[in-house]
Tab-separated table of C-alpha atoms in Angstrom:
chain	number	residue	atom	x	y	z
A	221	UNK	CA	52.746	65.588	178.111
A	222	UNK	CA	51.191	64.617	181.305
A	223	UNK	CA	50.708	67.951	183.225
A	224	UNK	CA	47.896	70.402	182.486
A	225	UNK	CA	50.225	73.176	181.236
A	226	UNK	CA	51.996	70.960	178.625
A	227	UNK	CA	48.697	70.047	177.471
A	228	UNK	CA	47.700	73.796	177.882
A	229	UNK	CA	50.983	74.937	175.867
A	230	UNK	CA	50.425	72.160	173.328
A	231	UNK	CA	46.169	73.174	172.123
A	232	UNK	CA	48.370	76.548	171.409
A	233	UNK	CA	50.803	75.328	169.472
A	234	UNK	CA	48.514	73.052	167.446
A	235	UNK	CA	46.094	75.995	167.580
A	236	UNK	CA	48.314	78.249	166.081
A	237	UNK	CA	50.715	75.710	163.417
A	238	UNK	CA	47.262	74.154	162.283
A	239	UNK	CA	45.713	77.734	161.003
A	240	UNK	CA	49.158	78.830	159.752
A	241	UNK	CA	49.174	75.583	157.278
A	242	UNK	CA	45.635	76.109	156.618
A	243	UNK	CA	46.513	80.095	155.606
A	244	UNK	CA	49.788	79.030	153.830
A	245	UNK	CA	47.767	76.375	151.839
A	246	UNK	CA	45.344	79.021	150.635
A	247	UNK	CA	47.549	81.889	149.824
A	248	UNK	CA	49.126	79.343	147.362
A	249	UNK	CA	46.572	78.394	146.220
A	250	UNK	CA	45.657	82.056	145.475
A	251	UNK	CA	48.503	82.814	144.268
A	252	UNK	CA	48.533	79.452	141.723
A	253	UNK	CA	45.212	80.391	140.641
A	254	UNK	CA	42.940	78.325	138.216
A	255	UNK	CA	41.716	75.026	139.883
A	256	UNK	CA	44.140	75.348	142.828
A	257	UNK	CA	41.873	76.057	145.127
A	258	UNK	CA	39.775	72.535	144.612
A	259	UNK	CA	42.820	70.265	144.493
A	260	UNK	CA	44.301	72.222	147.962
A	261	UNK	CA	40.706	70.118	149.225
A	262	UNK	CA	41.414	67.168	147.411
A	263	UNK	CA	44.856	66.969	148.724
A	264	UNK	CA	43.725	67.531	151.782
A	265	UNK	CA	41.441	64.860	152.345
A	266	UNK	CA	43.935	62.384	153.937
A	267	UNK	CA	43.431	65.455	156.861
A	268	UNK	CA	40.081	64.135	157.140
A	269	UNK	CA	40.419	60.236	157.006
A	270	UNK	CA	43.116	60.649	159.665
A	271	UNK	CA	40.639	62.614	161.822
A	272	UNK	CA	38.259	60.157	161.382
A	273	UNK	CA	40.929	57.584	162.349
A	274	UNK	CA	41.949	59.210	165.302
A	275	UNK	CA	38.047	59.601	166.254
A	276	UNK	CA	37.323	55.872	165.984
A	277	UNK	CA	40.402	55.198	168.150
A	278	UNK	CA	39.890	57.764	170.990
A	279	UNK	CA	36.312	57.686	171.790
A	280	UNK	CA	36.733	54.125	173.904
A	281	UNK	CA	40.504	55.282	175.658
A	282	UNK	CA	40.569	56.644	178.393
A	283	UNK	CA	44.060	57.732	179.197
A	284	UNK	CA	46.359	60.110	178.554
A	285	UNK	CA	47.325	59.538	175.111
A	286	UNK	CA	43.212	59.178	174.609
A	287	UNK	CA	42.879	62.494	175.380
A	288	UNK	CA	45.554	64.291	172.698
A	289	UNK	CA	43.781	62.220	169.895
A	290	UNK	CA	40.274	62.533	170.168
A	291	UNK	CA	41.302	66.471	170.697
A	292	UNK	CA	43.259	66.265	167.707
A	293	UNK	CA	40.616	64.441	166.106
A	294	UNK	CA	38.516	66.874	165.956
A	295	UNK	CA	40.843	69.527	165.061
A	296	UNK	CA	41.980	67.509	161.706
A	297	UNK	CA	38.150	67.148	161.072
A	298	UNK	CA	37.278	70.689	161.348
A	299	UNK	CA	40.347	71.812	159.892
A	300	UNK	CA	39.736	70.357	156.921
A	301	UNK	CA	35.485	71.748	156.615
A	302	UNK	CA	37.561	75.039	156.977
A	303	UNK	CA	39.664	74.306	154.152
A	304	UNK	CA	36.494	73.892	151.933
A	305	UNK	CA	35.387	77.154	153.249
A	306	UNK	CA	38.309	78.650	152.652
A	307	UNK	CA	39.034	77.602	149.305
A	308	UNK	CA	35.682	79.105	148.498
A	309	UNK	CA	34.486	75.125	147.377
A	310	UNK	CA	31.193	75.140	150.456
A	311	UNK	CA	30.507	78.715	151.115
A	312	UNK	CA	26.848	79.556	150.263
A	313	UNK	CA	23.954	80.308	148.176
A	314	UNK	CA	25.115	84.132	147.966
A	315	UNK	CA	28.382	85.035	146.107
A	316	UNK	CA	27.660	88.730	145.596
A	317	UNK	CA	28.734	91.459	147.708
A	318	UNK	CA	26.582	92.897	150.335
A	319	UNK	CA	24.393	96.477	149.347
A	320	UNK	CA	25.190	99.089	151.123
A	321	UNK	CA	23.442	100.680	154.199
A	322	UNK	CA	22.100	97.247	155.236
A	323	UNK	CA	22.158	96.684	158.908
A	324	UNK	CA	20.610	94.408	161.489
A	325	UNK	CA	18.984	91.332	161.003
A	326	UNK	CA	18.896	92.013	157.607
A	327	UNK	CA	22.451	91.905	157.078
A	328	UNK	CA	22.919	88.924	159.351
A	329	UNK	CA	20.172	87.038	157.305
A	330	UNK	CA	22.697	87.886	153.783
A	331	UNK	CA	25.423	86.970	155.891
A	332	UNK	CA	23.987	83.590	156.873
A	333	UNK	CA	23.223	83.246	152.971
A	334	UNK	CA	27.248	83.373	152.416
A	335	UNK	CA	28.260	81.119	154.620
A	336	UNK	CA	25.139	78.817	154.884
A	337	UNK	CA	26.476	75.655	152.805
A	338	UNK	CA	29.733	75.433	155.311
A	339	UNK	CA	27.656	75.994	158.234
A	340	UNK	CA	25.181	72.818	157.482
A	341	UNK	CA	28.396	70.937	156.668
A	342	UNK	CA	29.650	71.798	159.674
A	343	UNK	CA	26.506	70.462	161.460
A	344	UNK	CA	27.198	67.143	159.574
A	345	UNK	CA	30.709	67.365	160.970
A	346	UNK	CA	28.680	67.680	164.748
A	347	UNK	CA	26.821	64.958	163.650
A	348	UNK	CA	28.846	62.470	163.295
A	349	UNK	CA	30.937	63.944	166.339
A	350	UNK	CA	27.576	63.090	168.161
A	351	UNK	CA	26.972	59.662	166.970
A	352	UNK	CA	30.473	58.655	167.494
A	353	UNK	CA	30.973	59.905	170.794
A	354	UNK	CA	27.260	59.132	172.810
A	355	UNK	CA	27.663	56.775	175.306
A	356	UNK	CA	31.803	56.875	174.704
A	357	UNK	CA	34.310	56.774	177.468
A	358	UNK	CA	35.803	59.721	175.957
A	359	UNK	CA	33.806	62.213	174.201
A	360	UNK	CA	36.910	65.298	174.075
A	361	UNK	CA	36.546	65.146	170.405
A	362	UNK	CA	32.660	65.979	170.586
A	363	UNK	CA	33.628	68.897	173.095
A	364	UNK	CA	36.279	70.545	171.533
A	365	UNK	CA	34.196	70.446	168.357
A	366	UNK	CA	31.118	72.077	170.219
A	367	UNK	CA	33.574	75.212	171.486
A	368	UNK	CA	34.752	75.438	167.885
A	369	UNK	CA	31.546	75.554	166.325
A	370	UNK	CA	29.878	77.506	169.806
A	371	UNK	CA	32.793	80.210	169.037
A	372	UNK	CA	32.009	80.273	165.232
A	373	UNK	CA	28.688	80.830	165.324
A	374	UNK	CA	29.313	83.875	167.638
A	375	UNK	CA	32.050	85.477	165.923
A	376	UNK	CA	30.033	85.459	162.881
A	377	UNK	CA	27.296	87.055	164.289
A	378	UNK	CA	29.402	89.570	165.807
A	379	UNK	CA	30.913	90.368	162.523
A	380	UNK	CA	27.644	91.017	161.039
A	381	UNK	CA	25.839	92.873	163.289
A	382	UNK	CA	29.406	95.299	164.052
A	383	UNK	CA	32.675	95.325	166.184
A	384	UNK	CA	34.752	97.766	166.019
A	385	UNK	CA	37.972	95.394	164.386
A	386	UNK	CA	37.472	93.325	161.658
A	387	UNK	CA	40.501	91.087	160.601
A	388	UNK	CA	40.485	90.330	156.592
A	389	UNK	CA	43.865	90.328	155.827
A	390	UNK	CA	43.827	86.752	155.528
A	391	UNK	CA	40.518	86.642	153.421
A	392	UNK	CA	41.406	84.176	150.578
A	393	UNK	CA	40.306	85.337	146.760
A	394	UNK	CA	37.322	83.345	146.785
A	395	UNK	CA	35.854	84.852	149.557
A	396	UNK	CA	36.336	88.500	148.765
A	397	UNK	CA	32.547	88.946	148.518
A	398	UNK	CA	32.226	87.942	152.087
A	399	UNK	CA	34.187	90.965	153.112
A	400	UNK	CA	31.375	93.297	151.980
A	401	UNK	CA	29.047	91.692	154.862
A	402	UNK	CA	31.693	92.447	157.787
A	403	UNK	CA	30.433	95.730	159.424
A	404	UNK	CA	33.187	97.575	161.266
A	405	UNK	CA	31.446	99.659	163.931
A	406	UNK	CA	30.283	99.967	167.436
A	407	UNK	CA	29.707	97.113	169.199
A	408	UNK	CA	26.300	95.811	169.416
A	409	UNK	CA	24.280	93.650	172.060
A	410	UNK	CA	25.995	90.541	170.189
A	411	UNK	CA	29.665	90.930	171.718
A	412	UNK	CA	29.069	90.868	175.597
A	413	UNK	CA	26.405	88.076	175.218
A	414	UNK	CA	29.559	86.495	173.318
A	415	UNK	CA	32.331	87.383	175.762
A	416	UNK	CA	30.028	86.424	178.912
A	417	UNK	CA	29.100	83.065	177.459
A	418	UNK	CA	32.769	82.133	176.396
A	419	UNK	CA	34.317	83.542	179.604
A	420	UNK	CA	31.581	80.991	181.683
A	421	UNK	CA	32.304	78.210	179.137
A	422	UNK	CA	36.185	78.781	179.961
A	423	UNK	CA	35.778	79.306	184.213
A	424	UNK	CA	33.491	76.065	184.173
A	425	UNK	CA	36.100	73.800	182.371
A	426	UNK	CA	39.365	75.782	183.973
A	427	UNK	CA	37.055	74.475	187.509
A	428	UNK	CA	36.767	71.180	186.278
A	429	UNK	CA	40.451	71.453	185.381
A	430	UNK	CA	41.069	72.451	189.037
A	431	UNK	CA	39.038	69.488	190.549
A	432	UNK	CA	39.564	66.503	187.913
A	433	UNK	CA	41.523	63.709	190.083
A	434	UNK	CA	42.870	61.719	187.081
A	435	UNK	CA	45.235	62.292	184.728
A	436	UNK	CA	42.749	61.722	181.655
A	437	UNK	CA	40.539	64.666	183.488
A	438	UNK	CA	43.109	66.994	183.745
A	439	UNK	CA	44.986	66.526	180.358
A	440	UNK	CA	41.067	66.803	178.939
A	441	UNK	CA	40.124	69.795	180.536
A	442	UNK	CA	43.054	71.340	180.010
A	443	UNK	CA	42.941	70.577	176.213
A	444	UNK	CA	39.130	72.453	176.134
A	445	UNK	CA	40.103	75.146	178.589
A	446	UNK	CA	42.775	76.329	176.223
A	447	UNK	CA	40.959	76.143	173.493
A	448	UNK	CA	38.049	77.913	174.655
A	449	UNK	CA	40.042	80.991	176.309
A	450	UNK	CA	41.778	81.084	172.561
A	451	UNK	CA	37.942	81.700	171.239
A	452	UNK	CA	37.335	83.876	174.332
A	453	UNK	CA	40.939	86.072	173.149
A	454	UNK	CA	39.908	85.689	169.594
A	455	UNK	CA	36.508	87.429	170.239
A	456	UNK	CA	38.236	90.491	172.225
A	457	UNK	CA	40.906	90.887	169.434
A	458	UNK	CA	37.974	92.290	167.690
A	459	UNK	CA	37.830	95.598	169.941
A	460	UNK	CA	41.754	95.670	171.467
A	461	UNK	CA	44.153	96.605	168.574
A	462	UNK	CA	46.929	94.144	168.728
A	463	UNK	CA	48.685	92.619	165.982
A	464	UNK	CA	47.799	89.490	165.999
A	465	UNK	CA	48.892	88.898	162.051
A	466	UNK	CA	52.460	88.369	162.653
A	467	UNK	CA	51.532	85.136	164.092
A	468	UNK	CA	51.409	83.840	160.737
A	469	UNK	CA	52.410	87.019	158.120
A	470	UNK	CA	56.030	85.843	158.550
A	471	UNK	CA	55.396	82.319	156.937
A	472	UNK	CA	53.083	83.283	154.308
A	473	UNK	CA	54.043	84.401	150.668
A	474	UNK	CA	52.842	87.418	149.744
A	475	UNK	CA	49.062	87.512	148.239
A	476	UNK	CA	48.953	87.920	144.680
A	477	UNK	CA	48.102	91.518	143.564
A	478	UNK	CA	45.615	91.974	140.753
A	479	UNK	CA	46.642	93.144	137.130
A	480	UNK	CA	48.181	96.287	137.424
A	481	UNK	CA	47.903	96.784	141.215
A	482	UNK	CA	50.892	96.235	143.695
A	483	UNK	CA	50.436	93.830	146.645
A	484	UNK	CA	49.537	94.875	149.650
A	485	UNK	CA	50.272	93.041	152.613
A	486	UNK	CA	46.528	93.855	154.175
A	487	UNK	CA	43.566	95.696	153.927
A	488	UNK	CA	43.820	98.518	157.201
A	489	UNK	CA	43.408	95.628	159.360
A	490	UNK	CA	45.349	93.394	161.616
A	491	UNK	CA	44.492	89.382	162.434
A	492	UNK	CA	43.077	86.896	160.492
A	493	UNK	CA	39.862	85.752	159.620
A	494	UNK	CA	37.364	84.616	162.344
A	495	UNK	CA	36.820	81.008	163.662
């Protein structure tokens, strides 16, 4: 756990174990129906304390071991702000689907109205990511937090505007509306102002990766570096057609199919939902 690509190898496998429990918790949830959905958040709060646990004891260690848990910190804190998204509990204002022929700013403006309750809870989440880390030791946890919510913020407007793959398989029932706002099309303006900005964001910290002379620097840099090339790959998934779904599909139940309708394991699309 001490070299760069362990700590590389690991943000993957965290990456990748924490969605798959978020997506299996959901699609039971959908499947359970009724008030499943608020008591997959209520069970999940412990998630949250613990981030906050592991917050409080990071931000002042500076060694090895401080680096995994103020990283993890922030991925059990915005893990579980996803979970209320998911779960359709803090979505937005907006619950109906998107009219038709509505392109541009317009649509991003509805599509900001969907999604605009998570996204100022997720600035709370930043908030307190800021307050907790200024003037730490070791502020990983506010900077892996600031890629995820960097890389959120343009995937979402990316969606909106058009790319030419969007990935709903993994769309929860609560959120079905939201699918309405997703334009599949041409790419617009929006995804190489995305890919330039994430592949600088990943050179800069894969440099200070290359230069840190501790092992606190390196195990920290590789953490974000990681990360941020997963939100850099996650961004070109939506133009390159690979199957990114069987990541997860292979742990999931099937969804629930409506009255009369047989399941269907997704909707012409591969990949999951956006960060």
């Amino acid at each position: 756990m001490t070299t760069p690509w362990i700590a590389a190898l690991f943000a993957l496998f965290v990456w990748w174990f924490a969605t798959g429990v978020i997506l299996l918790v959901v699609r039971r949830a959908d499947r359970a129906g009724g008030q499943a959905h608020g008591r997959s958040v209520l069970f999940g709060t412990p998630v949250l304390a613990l981030g906050f646990a592991l917050l409080i004891h990071s931000v002042d260690n500076t060694s090895v071991a401080g680096a995994y848990t103020g990283f993890l910190a922030a991925l059990a804190i915005w893990g579980w702000i996803e979970l209320t998204f998911l779960t359709g509990l803090v979505t937005g204002p907006t619950r109906s689907k998107c009219p038709a022929h509505v392109f541009g700013l317009d649509r991003l403006w509805r599509g900001w109205s969907v999604v605009a309750h998570h996204e100022a809870l997720l600035l709370v989440g930043l908030g307190v990511m800021v307050l907790a880390c200024h003037g730490a030791a070791n502020p990983i946890a506010l900077w892996a937090y600031l890629v995820l919510f960097g890389a959120r913020i343009l995937a979402k407007i990316n969606l909106f505007f058009g790319v030419p793959r969007i990935n709903t398989e993994f769309v929860p029932r609560p959120l079905e509306h939201i699918k309405s706002y997703f334009r599949r099309g041409p790419i617009t303006l929006a995804f190489p102002v995305a890919i330039t900005a994430l592949s600088i964001l990943t050179g800069g910290l894969i440099h200070q990766l290359w230069t840190a002379d501790t092992g606190y620097g390196q195990i920290t840099y590789a953490l974000l570096s990681a990360l941020a090339a997963l939100a850099l790959l996650e961004h070109w998934l939506m133009v390159v057609p690979l199957p990114d779904a069987k990541l997860w599909r292979w742990m999931l139940p099937a969804p629930r199919a409506p009255q009369g309708h047989p399941a269907h394991a997704s909707d012409d699309t591969n990949g999951k939902i956006a960060p």
